[in-house]
PDB file of C-alpha atoms in Angstrom:
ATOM      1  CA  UNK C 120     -14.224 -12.977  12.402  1.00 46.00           C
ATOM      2  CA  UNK C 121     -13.343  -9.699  14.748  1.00 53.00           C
ATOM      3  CA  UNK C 122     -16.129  -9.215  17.268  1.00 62.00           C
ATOM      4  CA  UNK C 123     -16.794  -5.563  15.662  1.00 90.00           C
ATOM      5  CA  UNK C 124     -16.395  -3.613  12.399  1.00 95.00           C
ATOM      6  CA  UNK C 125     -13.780  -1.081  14.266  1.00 96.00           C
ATOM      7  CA  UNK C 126     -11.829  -3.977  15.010  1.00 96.00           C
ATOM      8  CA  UNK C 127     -11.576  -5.513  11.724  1.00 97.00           C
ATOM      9  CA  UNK C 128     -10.429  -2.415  10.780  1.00 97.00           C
ATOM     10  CA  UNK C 129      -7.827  -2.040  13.509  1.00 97.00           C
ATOM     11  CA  UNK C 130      -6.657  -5.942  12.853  1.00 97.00           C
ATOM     12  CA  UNK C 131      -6.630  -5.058   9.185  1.00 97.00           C
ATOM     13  CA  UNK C 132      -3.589  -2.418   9.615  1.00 97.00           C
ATOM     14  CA  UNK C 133      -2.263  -4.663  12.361  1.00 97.00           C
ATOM     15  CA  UNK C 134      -1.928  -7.512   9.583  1.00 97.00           C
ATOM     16  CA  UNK C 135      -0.531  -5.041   6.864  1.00 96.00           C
ATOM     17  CA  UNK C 136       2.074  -3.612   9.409  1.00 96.00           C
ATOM     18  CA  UNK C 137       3.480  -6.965  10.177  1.00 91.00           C
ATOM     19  CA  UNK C 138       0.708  -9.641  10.669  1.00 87.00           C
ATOM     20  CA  UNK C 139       0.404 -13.204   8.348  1.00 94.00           C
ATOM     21  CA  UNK C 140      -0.656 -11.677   5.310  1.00 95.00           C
ATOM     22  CA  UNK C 141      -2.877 -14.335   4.920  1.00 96.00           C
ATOM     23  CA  UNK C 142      -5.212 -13.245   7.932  1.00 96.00           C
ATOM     24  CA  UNK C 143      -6.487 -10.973   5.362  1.00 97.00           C
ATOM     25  CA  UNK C 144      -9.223 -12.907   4.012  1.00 96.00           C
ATOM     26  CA  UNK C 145     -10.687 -12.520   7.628  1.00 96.00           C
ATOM     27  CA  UNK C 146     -10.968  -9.026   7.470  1.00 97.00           C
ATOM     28  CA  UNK C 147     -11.135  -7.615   4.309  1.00 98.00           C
ATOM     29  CA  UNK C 148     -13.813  -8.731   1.651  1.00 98.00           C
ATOM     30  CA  UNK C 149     -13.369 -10.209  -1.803  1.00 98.00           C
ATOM     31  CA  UNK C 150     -14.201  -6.743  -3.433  1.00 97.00           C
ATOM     32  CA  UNK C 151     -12.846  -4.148  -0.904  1.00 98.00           C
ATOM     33  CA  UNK C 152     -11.323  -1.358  -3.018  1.00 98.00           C
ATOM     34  CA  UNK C 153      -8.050   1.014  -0.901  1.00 97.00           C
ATOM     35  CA  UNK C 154      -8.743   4.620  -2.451  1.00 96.00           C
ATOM     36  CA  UNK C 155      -4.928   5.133  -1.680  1.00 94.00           C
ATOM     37  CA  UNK C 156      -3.322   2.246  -4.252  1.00 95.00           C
ATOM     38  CA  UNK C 157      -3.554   5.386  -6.637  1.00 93.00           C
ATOM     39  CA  UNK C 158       0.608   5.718  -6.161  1.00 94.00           C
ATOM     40  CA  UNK C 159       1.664   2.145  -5.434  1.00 96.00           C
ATOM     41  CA  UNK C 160       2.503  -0.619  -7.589  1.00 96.00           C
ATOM     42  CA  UNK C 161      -0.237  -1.797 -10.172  1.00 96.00           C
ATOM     43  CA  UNK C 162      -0.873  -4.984  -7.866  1.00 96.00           C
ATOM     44  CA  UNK C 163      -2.217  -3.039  -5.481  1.00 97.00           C
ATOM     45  CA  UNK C 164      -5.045  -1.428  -7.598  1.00 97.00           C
ATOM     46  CA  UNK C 165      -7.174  -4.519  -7.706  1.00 96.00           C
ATOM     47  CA  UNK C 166      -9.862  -5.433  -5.226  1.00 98.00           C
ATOM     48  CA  UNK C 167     -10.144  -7.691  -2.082  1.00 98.00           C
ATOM     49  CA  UNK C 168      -7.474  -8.898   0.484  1.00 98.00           C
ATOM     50  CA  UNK C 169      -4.880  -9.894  -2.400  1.00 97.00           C
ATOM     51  CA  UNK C 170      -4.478  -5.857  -3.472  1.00 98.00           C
ATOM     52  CA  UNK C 171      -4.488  -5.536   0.082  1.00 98.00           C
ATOM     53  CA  UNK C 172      -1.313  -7.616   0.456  1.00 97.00           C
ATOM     54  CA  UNK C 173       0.531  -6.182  -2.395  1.00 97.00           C
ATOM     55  CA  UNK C 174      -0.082  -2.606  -0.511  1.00 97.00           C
ATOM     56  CA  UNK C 175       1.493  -4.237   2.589  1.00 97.00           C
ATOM     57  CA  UNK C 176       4.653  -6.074   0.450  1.00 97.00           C
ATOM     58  CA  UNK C 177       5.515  -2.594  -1.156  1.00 97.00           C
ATOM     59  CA  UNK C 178       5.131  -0.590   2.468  1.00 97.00           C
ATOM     60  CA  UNK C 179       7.458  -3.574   4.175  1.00 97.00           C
ATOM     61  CA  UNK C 180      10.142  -3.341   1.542  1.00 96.00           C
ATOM     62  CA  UNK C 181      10.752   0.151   2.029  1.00 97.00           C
ATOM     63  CA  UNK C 182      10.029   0.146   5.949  1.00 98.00           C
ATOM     64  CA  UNK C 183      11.307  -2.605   8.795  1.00 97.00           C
ATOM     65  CA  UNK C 184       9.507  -2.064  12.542  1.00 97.00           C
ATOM     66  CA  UNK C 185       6.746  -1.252  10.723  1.00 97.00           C
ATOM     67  CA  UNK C 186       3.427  -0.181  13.363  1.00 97.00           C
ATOM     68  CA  UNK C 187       0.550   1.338  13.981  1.00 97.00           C
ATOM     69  CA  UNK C 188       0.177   2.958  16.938  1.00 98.00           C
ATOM     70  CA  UNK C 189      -3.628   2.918  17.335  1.00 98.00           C
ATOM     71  CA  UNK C 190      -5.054   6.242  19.329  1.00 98.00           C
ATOM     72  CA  UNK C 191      -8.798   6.363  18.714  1.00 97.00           C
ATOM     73  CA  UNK C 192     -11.095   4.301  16.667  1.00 97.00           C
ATOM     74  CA  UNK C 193     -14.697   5.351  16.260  1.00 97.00           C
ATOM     75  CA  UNK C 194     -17.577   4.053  14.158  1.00 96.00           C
ATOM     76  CA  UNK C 195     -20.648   5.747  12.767  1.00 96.00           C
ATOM     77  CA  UNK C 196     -22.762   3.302  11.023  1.00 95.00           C
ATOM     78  CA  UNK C 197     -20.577   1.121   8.678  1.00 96.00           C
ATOM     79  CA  UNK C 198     -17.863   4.147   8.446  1.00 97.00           C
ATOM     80  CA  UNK C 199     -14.875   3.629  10.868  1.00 98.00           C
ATOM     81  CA  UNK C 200     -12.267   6.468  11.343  1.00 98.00           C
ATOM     82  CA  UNK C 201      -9.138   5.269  12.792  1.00 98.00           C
ATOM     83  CA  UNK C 202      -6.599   7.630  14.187  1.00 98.00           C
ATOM     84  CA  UNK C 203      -2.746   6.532  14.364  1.00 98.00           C
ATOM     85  CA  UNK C 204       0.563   7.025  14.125  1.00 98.00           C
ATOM     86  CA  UNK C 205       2.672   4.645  11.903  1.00 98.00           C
ATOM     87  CA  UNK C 206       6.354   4.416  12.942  1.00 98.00           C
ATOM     88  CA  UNK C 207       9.140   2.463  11.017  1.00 98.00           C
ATOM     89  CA  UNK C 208      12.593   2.455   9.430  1.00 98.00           C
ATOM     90  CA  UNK C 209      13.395   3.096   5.885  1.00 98.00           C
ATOM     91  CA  UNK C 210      15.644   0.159   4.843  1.00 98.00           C
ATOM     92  CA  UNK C 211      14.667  -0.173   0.713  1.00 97.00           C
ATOM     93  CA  UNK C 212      13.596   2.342  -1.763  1.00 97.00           C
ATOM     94  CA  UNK C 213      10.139   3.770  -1.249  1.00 97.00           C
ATOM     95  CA  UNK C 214       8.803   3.828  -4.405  1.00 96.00           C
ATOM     96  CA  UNK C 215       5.374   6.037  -6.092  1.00 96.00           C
ATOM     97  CA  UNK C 216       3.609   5.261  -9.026  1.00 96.00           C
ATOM     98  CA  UNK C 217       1.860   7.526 -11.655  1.00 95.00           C
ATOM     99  CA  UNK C 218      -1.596   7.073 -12.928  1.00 94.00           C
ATOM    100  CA  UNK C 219      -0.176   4.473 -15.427  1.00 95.00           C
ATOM    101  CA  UNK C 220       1.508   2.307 -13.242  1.00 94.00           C
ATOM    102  CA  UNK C 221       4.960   3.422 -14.466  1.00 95.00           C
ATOM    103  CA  UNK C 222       7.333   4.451 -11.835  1.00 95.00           C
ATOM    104  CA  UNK C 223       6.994   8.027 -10.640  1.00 95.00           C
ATOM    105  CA  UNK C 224       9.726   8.610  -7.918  1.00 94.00           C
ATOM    106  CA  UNK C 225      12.003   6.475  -5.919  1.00 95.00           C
ATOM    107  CA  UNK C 226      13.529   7.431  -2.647  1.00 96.00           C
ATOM    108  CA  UNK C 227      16.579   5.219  -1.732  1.00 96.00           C
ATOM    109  CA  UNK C 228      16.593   4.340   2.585  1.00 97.00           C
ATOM    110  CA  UNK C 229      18.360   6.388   4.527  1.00 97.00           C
ATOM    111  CA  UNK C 230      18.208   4.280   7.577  1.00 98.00           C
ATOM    112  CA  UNK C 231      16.566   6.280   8.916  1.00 98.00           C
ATOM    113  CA  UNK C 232      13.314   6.270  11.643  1.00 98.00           C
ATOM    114  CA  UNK C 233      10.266   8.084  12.149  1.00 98.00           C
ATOM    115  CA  UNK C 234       6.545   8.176  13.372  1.00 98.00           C
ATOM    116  CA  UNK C 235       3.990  10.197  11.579  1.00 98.00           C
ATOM    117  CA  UNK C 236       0.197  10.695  12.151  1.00 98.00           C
ATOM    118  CA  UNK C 237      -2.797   8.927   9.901  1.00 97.00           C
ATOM    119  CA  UNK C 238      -6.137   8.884  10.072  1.00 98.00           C
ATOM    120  CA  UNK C 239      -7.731   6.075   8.123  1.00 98.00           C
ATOM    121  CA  UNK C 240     -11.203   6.002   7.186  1.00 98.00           C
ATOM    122  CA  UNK C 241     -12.778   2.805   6.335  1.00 98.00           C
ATOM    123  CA  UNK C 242     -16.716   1.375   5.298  1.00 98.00           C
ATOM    124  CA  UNK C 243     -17.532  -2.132   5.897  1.00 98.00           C
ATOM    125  CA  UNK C 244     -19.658  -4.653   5.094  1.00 96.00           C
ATOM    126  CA  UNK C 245     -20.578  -7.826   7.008  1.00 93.00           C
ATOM    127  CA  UNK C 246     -17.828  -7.482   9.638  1.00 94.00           C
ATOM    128  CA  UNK C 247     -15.236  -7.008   6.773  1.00 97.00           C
ATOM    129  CA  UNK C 248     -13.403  -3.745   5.036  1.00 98.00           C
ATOM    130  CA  UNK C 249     -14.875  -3.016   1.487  1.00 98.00           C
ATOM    131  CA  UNK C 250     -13.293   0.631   1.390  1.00 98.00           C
ATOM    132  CA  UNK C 251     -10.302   2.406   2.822  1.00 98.00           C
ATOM    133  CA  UNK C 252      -8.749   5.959   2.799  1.00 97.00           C
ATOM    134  CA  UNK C 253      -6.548   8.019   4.591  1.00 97.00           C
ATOM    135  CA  UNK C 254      -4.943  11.203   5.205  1.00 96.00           C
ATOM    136  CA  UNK C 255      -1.147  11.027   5.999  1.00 95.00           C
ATOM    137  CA  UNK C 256       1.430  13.585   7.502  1.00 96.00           C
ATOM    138  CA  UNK C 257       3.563  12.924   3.933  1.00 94.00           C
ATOM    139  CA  UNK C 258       5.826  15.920   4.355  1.00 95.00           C
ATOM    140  CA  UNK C 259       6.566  15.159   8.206  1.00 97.00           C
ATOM    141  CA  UNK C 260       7.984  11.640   6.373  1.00 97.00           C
ATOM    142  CA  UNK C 261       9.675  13.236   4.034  1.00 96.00           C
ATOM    143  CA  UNK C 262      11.371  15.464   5.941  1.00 96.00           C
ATOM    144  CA  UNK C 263      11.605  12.577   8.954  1.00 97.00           C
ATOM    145  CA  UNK C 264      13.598  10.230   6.313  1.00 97.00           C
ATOM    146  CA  UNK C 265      15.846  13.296   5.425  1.00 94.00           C
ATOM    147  CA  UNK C 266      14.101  13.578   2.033  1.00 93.00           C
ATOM    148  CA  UNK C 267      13.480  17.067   2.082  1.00 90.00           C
ATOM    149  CA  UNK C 268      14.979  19.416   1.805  1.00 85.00           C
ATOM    150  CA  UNK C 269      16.983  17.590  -0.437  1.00 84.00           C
ATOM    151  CA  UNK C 270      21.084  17.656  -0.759  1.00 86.00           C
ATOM    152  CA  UNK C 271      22.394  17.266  -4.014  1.00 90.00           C
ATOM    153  CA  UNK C 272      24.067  13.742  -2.973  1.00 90.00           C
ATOM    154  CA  UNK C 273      20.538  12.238  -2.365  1.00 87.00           C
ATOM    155  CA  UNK C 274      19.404  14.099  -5.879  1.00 89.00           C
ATOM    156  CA  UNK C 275      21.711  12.009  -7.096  1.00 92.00           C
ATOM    157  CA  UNK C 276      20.627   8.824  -5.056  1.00 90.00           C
ATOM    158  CA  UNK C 277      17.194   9.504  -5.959  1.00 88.00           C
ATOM    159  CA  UNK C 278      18.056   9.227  -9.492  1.00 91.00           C
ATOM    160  CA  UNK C 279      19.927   6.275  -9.343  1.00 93.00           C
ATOM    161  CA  UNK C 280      16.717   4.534  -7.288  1.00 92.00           C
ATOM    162  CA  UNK C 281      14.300   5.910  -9.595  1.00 91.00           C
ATOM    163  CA  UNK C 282      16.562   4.528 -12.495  1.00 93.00           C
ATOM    164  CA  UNK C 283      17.278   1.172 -10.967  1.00 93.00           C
ATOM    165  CA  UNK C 284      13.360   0.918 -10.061  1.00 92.00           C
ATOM    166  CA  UNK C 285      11.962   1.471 -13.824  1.00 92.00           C
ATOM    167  CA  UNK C 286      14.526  -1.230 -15.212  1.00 92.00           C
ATOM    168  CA  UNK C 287      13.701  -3.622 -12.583  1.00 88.00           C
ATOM    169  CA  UNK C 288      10.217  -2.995 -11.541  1.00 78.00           C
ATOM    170  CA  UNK C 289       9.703  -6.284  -9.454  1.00 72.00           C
ATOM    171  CA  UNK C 290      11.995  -5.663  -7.017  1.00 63.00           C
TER     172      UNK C 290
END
């Protein structure tokens, strides 16, 4: 087990950036819940360090280099704010999720790099995650991967990856 809360924390983004997925049963517990699975694959909306995983499978097959660039981490009981900035390259289809699980939008890679800031909040409970949130620069990725503002040539790529990711779902 980490020697502290904050760094279980810090080890558990280390893991999902590019870590042996199965070090997550060290740090995260059985029923940790991540508030952010809301737009990712339905896999990822269950509890403990196997929803954890899927999070980290769907973020790796849309990013390569994936890491987290750790700036601050501070603890206040069993809440643990961790401020970051993820960096990566788009290389697959980043894909969200409605409410339902059904695919919501798919943005095809573009190749491209970038570094945005996080802060991730997290509770634990006997040295392990059981909660995690965050607040993300989303539009300085979007605009980073050449998302936005859109050209009509990556409409039409966006529609093609949305397309190709509702008939084949798993991949």
């Amino acid at each position: 087990m980490p020697s502290t809360d904050t760094d279980a924390c810090v080890r558990s983004m280390i893991i999902m950036a590019s870590g042996d997925l199965d070090e997550l049963a060290r740090v995260v517990h059985p029923q940790a819940v991540n508030r952010e699975a809301r737009s990712e694959p339905p896999a990822c909306r269950g509890t403990g360090p196997a929803a954890f995983a899927a999070t980290a499978r769907w973020l790796r097959a849309a990013f390569t280099d994936l890491t987290f660039d750790i700036h601050e981490a501070v603890a206040d009981g069993d809440l643990i704010a961790v401020h970051c900035t993820m960096s990566g390259r788009q290389v697959g289809p980043f894909v969200s999720y409605d409410e339902h699980g059904e695919v919501a939008q798919a943005f095809p890679p573009t190749g491209r790099r970038f570094a945005i800031t996080h802060s991730h909040w997290f509770r634990t409970r006997d040295g392990q995650v059981v909660e995690h949130w965050a607040n993300r620069d989303d539009l300085g990725l979007a605009t980073q991967l050449g998302w936005i503002p859109p050209t009509p040539a990556f409409l039409w790529r966006m529609a093609r990856a949305r397309r190709h990711a509702r008939r084949n779902p798993d991949t």
